[in-house]
CSV table of C-alpha atoms in Angstrom, one decimal:
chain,number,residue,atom,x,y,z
A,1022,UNK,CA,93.3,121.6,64.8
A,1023,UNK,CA,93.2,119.1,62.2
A,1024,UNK,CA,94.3,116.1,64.1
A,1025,UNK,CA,91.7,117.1,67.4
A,1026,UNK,CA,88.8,117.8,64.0
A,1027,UNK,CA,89.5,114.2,62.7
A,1028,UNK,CA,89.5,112.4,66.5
A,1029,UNK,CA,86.4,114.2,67.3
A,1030,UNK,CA,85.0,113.1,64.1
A,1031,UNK,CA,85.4,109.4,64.6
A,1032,UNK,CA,84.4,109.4,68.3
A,1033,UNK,CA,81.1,111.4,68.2
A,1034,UNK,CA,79.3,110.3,65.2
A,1035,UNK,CA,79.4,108.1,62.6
A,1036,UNK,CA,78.2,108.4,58.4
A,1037,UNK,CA,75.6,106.2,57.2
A,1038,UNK,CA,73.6,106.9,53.8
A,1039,UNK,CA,75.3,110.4,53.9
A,1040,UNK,CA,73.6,111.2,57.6
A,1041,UNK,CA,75.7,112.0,60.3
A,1042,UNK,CA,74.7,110.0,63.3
A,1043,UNK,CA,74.7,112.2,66.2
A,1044,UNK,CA,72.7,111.8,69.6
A,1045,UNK,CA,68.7,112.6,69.8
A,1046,UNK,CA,69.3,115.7,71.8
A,1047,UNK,CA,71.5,117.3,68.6
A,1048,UNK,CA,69.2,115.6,66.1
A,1049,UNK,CA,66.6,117.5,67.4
A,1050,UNK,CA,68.3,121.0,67.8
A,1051,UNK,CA,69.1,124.2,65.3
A,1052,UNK,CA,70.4,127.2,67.1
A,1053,UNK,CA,71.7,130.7,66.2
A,1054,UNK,CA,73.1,132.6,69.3
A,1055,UNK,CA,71.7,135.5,67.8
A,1056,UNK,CA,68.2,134.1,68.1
A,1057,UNK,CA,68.7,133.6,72.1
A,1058,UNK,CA,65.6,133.2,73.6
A,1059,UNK,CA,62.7,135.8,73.2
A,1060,UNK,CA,60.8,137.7,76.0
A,1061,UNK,CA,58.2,135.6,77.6
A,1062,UNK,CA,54.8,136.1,76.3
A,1063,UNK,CA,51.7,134.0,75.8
A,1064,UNK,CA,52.8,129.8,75.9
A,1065,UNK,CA,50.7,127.1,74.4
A,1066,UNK,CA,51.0,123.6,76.3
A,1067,UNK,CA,50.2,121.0,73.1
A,1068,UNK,CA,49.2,117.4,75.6
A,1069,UNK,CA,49.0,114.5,72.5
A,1070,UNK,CA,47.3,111.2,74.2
A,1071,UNK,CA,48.8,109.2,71.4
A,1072,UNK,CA,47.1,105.5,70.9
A,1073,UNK,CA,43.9,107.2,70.0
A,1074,UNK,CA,41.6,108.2,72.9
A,1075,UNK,CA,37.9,107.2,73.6
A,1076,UNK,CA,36.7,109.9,74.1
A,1077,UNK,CA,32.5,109.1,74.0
A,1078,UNK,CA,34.4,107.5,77.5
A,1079,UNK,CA,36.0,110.4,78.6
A,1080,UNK,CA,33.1,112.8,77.9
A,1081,UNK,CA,29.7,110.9,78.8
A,1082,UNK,CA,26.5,111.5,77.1
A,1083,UNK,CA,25.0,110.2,79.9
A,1084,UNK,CA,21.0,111.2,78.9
A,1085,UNK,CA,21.5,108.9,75.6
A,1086,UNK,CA,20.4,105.6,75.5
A,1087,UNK,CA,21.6,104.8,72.1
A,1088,UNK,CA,25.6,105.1,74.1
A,1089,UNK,CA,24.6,102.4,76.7
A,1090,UNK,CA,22.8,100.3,73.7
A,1091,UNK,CA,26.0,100.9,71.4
A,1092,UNK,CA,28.2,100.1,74.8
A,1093,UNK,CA,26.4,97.2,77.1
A,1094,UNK,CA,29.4,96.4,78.6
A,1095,UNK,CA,32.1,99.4,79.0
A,1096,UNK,CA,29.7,102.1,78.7
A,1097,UNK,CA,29.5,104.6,82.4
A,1098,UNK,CA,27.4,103.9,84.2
A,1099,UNK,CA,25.2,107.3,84.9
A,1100,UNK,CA,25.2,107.3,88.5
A,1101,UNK,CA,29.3,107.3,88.2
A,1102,UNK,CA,29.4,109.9,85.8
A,1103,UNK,CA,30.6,113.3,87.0
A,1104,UNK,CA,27.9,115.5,86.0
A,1105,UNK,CA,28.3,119.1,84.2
A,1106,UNK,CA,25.2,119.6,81.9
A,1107,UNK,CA,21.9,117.7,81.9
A,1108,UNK,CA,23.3,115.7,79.2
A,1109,UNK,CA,26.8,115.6,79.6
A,1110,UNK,CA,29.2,114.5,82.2
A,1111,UNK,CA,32.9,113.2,82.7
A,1112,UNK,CA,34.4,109.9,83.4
A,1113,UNK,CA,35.0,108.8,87.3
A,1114,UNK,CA,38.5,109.3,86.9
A,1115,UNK,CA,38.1,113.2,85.8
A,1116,UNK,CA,37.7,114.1,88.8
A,1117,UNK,CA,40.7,116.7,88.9
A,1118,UNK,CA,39.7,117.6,85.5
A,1119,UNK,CA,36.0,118.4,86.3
A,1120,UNK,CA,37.5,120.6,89.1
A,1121,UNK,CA,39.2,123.0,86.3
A,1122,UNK,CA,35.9,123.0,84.5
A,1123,UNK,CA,33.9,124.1,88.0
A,1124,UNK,CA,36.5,126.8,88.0
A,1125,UNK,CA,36.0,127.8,85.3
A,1126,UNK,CA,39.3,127.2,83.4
A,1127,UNK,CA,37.8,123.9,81.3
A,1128,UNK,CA,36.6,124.5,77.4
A,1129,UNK,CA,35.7,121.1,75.7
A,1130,UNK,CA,35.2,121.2,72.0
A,1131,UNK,CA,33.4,117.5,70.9
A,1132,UNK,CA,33.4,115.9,67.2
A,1133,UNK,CA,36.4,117.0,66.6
A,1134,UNK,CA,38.2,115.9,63.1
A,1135,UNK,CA,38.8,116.2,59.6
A,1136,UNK,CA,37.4,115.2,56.1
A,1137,UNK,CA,37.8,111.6,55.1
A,1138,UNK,CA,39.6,110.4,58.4
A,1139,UNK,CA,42.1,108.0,58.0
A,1140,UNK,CA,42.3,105.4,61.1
A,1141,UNK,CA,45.9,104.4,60.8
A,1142,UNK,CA,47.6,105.5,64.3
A,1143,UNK,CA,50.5,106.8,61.9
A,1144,UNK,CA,48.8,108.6,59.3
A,1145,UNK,CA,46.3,110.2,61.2
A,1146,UNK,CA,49.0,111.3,63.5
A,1147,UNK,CA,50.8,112.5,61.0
A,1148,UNK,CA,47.7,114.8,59.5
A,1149,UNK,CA,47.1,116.4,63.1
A,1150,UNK,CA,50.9,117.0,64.0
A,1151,UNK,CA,51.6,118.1,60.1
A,1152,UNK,CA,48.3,120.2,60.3
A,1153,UNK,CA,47.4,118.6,56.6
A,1154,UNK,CA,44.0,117.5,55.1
A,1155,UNK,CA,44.2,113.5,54.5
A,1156,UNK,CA,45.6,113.7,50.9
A,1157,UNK,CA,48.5,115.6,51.7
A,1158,UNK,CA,52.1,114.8,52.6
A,1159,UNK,CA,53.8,117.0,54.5
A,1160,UNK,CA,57.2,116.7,56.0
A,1161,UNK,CA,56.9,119.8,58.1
A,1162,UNK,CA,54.9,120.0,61.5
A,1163,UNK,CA,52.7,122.6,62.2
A,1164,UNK,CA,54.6,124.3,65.5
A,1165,UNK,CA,57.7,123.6,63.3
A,1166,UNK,CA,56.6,126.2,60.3
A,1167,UNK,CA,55.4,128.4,63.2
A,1168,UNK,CA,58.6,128.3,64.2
A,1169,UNK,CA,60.0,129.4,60.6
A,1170,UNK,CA,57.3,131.9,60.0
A,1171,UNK,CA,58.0,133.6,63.3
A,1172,UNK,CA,62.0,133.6,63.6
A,1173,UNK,CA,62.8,134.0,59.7
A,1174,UNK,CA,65.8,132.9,58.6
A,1175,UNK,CA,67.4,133.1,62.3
A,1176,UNK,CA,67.2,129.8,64.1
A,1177,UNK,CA,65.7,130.7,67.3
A,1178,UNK,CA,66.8,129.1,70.1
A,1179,UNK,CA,64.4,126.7,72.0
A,1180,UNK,CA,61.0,128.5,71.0
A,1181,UNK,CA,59.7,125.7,71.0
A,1182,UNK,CA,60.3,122.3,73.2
A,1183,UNK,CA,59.3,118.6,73.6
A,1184,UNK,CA,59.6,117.1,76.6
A,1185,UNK,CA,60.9,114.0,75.4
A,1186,UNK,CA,63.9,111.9,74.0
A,1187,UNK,CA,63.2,112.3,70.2
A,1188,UNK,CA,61.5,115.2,68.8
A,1189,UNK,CA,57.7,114.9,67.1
A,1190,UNK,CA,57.3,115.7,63.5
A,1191,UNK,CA,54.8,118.9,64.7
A,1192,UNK,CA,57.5,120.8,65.6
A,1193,UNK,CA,60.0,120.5,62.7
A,1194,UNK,CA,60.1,123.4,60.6
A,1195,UNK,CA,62.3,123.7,57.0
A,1196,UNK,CA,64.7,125.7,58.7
A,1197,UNK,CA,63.8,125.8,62.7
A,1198,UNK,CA,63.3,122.9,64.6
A,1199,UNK,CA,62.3,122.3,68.1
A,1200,UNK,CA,64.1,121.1,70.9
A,1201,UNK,CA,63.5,117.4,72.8
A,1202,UNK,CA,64.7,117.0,75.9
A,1203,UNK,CA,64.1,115.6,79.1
A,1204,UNK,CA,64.8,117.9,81.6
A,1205,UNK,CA,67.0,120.8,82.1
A,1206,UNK,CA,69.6,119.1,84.4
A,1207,UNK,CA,70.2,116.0,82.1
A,1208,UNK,CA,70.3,117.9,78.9
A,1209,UNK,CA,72.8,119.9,80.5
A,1210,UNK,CA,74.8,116.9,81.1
A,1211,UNK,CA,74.7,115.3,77.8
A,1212,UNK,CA,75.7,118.3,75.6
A,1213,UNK,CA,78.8,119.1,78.0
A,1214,UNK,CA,79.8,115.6,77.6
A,1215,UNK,CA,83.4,114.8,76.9
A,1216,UNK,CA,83.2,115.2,73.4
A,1217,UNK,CA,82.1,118.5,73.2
A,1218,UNK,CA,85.0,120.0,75.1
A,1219,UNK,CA,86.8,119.7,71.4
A,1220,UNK,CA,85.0,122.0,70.3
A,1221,UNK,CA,86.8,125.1,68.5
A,1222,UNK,CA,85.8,128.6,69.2
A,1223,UNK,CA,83.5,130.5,67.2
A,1224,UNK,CA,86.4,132.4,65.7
A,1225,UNK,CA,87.8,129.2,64.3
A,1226,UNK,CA,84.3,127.5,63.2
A,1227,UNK,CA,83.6,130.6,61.2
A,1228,UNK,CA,87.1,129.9,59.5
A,1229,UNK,CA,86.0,126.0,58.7
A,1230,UNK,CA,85.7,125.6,54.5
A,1231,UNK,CA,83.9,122.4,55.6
A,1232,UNK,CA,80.0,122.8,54.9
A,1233,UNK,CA,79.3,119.8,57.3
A,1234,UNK,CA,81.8,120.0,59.5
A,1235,UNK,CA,80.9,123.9,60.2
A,1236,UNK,CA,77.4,123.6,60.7
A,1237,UNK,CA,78.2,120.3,63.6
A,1238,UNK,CA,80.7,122.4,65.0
A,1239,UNK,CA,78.1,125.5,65.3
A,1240,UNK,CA,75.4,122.9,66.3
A,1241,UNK,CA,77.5,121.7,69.2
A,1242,UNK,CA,78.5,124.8,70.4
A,1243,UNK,CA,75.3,126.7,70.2
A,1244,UNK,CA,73.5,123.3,71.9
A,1245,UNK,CA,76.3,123.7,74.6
A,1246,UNK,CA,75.5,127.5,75.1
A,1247,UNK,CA,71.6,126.6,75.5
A,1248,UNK,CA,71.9,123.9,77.5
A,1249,UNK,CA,73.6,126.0,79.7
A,1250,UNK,CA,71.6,128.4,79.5
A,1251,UNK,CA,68.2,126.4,80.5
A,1252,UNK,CA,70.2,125.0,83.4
A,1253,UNK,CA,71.5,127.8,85.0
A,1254,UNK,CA,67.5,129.6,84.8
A,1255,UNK,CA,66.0,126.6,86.4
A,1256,UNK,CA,68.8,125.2,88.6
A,1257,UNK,CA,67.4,126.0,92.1
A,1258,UNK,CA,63.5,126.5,91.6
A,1259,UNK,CA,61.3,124.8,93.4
A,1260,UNK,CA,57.7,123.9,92.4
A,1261,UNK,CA,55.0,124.9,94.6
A,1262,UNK,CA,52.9,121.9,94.0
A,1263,UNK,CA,53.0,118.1,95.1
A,1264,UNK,CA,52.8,116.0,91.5
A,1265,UNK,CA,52.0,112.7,91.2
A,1266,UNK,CA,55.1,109.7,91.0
A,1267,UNK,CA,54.4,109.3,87.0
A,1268,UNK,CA,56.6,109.6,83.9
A,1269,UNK,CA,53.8,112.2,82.8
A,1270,UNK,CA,53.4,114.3,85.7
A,1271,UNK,CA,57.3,114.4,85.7
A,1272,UNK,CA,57.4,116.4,82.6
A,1273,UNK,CA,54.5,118.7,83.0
A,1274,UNK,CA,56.8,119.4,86.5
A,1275,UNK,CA,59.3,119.8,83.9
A,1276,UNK,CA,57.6,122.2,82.1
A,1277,UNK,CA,56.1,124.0,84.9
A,1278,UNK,CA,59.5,125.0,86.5
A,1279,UNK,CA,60.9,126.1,82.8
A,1280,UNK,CA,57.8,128.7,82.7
A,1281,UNK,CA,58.2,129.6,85.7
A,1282,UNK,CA,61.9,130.1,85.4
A,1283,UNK,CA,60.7,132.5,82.4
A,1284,UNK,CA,63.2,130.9,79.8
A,1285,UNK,CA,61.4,132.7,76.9
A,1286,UNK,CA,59.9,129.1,75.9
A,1287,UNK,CA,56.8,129.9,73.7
A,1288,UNK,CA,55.7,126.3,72.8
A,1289,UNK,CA,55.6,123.2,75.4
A,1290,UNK,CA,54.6,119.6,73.6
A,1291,UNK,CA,53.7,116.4,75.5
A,1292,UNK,CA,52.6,113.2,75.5
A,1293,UNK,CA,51.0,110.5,77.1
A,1294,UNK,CA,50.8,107.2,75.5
A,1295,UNK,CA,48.7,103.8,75.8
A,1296,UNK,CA,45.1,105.0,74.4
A,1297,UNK,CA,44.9,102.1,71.9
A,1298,UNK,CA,42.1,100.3,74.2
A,1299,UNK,CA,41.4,97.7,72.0
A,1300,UNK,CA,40.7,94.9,75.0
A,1301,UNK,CA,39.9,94.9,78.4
A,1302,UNK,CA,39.1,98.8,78.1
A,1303,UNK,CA,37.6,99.8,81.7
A,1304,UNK,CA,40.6,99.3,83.9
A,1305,UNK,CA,43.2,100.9,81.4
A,1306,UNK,CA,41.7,103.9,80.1
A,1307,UNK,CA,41.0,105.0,84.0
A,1308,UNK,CA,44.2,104.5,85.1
A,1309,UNK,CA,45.2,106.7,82.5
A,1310,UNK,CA,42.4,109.3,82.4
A,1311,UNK,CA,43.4,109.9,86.2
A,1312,UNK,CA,47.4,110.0,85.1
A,1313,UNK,CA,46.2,113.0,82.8
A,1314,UNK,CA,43.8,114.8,85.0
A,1315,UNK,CA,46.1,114.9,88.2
A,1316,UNK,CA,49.1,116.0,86.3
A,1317,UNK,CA,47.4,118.6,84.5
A,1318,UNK,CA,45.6,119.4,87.9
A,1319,UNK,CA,48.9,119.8,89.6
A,1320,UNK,CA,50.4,121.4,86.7
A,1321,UNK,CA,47.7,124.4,86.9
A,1322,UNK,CA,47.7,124.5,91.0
A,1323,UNK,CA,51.8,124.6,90.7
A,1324,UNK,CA,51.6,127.9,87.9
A,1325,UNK,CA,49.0,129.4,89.6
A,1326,UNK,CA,46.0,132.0,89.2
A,1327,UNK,CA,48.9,134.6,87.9
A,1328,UNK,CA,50.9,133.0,85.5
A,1329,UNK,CA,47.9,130.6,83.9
A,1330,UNK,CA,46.6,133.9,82.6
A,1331,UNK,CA,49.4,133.9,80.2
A,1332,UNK,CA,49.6,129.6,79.6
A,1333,UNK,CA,46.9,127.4,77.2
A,1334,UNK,CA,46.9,123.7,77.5
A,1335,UNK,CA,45.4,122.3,74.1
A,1336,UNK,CA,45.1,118.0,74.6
A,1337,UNK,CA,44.1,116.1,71.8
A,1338,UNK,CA,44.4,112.2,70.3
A,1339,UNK,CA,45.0,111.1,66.8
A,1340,UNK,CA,41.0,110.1,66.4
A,1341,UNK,CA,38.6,108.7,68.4
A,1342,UNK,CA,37.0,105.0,69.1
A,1343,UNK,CA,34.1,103.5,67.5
A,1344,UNK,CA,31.1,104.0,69.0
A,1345,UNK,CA,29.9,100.6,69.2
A,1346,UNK,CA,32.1,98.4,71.7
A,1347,UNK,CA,34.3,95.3,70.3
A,1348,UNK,CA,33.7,91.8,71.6
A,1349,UNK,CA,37.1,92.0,73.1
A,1350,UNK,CA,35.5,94.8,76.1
A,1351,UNK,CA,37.5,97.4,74.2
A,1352,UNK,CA,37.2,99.8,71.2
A,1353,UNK,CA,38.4,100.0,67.8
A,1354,UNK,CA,39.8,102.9,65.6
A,1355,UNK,CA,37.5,105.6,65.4
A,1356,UNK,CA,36.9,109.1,63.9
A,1357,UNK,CA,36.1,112.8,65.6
A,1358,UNK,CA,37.2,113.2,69.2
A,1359,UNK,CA,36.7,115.8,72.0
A,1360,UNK,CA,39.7,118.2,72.3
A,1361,UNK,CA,40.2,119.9,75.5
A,1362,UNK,CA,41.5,123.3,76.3
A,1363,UNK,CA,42.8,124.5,79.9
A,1364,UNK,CA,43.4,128.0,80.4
A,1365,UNK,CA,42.2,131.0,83.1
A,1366,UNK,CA,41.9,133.4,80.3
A,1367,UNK,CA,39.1,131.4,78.4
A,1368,UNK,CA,36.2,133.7,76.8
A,1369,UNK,CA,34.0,130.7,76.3
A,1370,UNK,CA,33.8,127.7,79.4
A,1371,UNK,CA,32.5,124.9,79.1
A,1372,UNK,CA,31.1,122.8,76.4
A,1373,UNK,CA,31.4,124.8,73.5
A,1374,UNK,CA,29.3,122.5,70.5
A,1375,UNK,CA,27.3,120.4,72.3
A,1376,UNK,CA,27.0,116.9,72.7
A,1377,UNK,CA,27.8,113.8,70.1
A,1378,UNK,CA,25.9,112.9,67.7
A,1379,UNK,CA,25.0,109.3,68.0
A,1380,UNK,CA,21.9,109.0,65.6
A,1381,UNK,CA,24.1,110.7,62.7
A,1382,UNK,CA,26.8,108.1,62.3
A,1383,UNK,CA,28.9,107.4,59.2
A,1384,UNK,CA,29.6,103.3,59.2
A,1385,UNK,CA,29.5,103.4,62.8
A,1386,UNK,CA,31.7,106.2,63.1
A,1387,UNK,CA,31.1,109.7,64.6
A,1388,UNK,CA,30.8,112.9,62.0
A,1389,UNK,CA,33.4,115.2,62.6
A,1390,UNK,CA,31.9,118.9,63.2
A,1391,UNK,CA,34.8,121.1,63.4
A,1392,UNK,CA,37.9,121.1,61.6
A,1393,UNK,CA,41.1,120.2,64.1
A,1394,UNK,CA,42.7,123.0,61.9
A,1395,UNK,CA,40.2,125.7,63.3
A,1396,UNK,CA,41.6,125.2,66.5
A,1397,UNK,CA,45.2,125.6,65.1
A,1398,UNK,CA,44.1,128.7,63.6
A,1399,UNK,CA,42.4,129.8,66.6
A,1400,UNK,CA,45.6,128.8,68.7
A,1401,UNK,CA,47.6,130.7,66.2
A,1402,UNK,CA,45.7,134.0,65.4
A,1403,UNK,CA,44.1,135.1,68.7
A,1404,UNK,CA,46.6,133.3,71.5
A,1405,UNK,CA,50.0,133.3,69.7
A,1406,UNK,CA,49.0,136.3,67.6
A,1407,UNK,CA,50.6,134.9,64.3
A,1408,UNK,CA,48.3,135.3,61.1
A,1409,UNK,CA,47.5,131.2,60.7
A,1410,UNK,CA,47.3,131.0,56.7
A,1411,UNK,CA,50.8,130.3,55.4
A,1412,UNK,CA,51.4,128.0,58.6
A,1413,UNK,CA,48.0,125.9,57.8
A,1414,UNK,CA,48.9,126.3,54.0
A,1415,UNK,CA,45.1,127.8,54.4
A,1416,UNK,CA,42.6,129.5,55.8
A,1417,UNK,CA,40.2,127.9,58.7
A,1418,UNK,CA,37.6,129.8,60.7
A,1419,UNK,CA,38.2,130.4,64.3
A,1420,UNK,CA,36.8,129.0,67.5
A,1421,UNK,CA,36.0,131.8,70.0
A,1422,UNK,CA,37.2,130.2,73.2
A,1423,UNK,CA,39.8,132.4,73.1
């Protein structure tokens, strides 16, 4: 064994300022086999447009003059709007979107924020994925000390899962982390690469003195096992609705077929980049707004009326734009937001706080109104049923969407 230990050693990763470089897809995993995956039960969806969202844009105040005098050129025109209230509408491209709302599965929550905003893409991503206030650092994500609260000291085995190459700070944990992946198929692939057929059996890892070597040993096993695992439950399935060709929709297809392949999965997280409209605006942010809507659309139709009693889509961006336009036809960093939440088992549709305030501005900035943490804890208490206060390091009233 020591020979085959060593050669594995130097062929699948390498040391550098004392951390071993191993690929994304281990990077991003912690697994126990006694934590296999847990009986299907309520899923969140978390949908991050990352580049920061315009979302006076998305959601139109379309009865307010003071938006088309703030937005001469980009604003939406009111005869294009899609109209859901007297005063409120969304954009052209929503069109798929404003379906879900006329069905009834739409709630949209506006000014949404926190205290002193920071308008650094980084930090303020870092605040809404960490679930922190401004002035603190964490280096734990919110889904990620779900994931601790809720499994113990057991490292559950893909509770939670990014469908991505690299795995988001909101869903690492102290203990537990989430897992990134593509798709089933290709993570299957990589973790039964050559290297891992070195791999010792459990009785000989459990006999390994080795800290580090016994825990990449157990990592690469255990990834092995899940891997395997997720394949062999979704290998087959076919979904029941036509997506459209886009790197997005792919992975909401991704995630669809892993639901519906009941793989025990209780937290999906995606993202959609691109929202950092700082020029030429118009063109851009539809393209993308109708990349969202059709893929959630699809995503909803492929599920259907059955299983999205039992699934919550929760989309949000790191802040908002500025309400006044640029002179570049584009936006710059901005503050509170709308936040959208898809589900059939909503107890509140609709627009649940009313419209923007646009004659309360702070430096030309929208006011937040609710606390993003209030949907966490809403998310957390009455959909995941997990008490919220030791995850959010505090205690947040609750939204009654749910």
């Amino acid at each position: 064994m020591k020979t085959s230990r060593r050669g594995f050693i130097k062929s699948s990763m390498v040391a550098t300022a004392g951390t071993l470089m191993i690929p994304n897809f281990l990077k991003a995993t912690g697994f126990e086999s006694s934590g296999r995956l847990q009986q299907q039960g309520k899923i969140l969806v978390v949908i991050q447009l990352s580049g920061g969202n315009d979302g006076l844009n998305t959601v139109v105040p379309y009865r307010n003059d003071l938006y088309y005098q703030y937005r001469p050129g980009i604003a939406i025109r009111a005869a294009d709007v899609l109209k859901a209230t007297d005063e409120l509408g969304f954009h052209p491209a929503l069109s798929k979107l404003k379906d879900l709302y006329d069905r009834g599965y739409l709630a949209v929550l506006n000014n949404v924020g926190y205290p002193n905003p920071d308008r650094s893409h980084f930090r303020s991503m870092d605040i809404w994925q960490s679930g922190s206030d401004a002035a603190t650092y964490l280096k734990t994500g919110w889904i990620g000390r779900y994931l601790d609260s809720n499994c113990g000291k057991s490292l559950c085995t893909a509770q939670a899962i990014e469908v991505d190459d690299t795995l988001s700070m909101a869903l690492k944990g102290d203990v537990i982390k989430g897992l990134a992946m593509k798709n089933p198929e290709k993570f299957y692939r990589a973790a039964h690469h050559h290297f891992s057929k070195n791999i010792p059996g459990s009785s000989e890892v459990n006999e390994i003195n080795d800290s580090s070597l016994h825990y990449l040993y157990k990592t690469l096993a255990e990834t092995s096992s899940s891997a395997e695992f997720l394949y062999a439950k979704t290998k087959g399935k076919i979904n029941s609705a036509a997506y459209p060709q886009n790197e997005f929709s792919t992975r909401l297809k991704t995630i669809a077929s892993l639901i519906r392949s009941d793989v025990g999965t209780r937290i999906y997280y995606v993202t959609l980049s691109g929202f950092d409209t700082h020029a030429n605006q118009q063109a851009q942010h539809q393209r993308l707004l109708a990349i969202y809507a059709e893929a959630v659309h699809a995503f909803v139709d492929d599920l259907g009326e059955d299983t999205m009693n039992d699934v919550m889509i929760m989309t949000f961006s790191e802040f908002g734009r500025r309400v006044r336009q640029n002179a570049s036809g584009g936006t710059d960093h901005g503050t509170a937001n709308n936040l959208f939440v898809v589900s059939k088992n909503l107890k509140r549709r609709g627009f649940i706080n009313g419209s923007p305030d646009l004659y309360n501005l702070d430096q030309g900035d929208l006011i937040h109104q609710v606390d993003f943490r209030s949907v966490y804890a809403t998310l957390l208490n009455k959909w995941l049923e997990v008490p919220s206060e030791k995850i959010l390091n505090g205690s947040f009233s609750m939204s009654d969407f749910i």
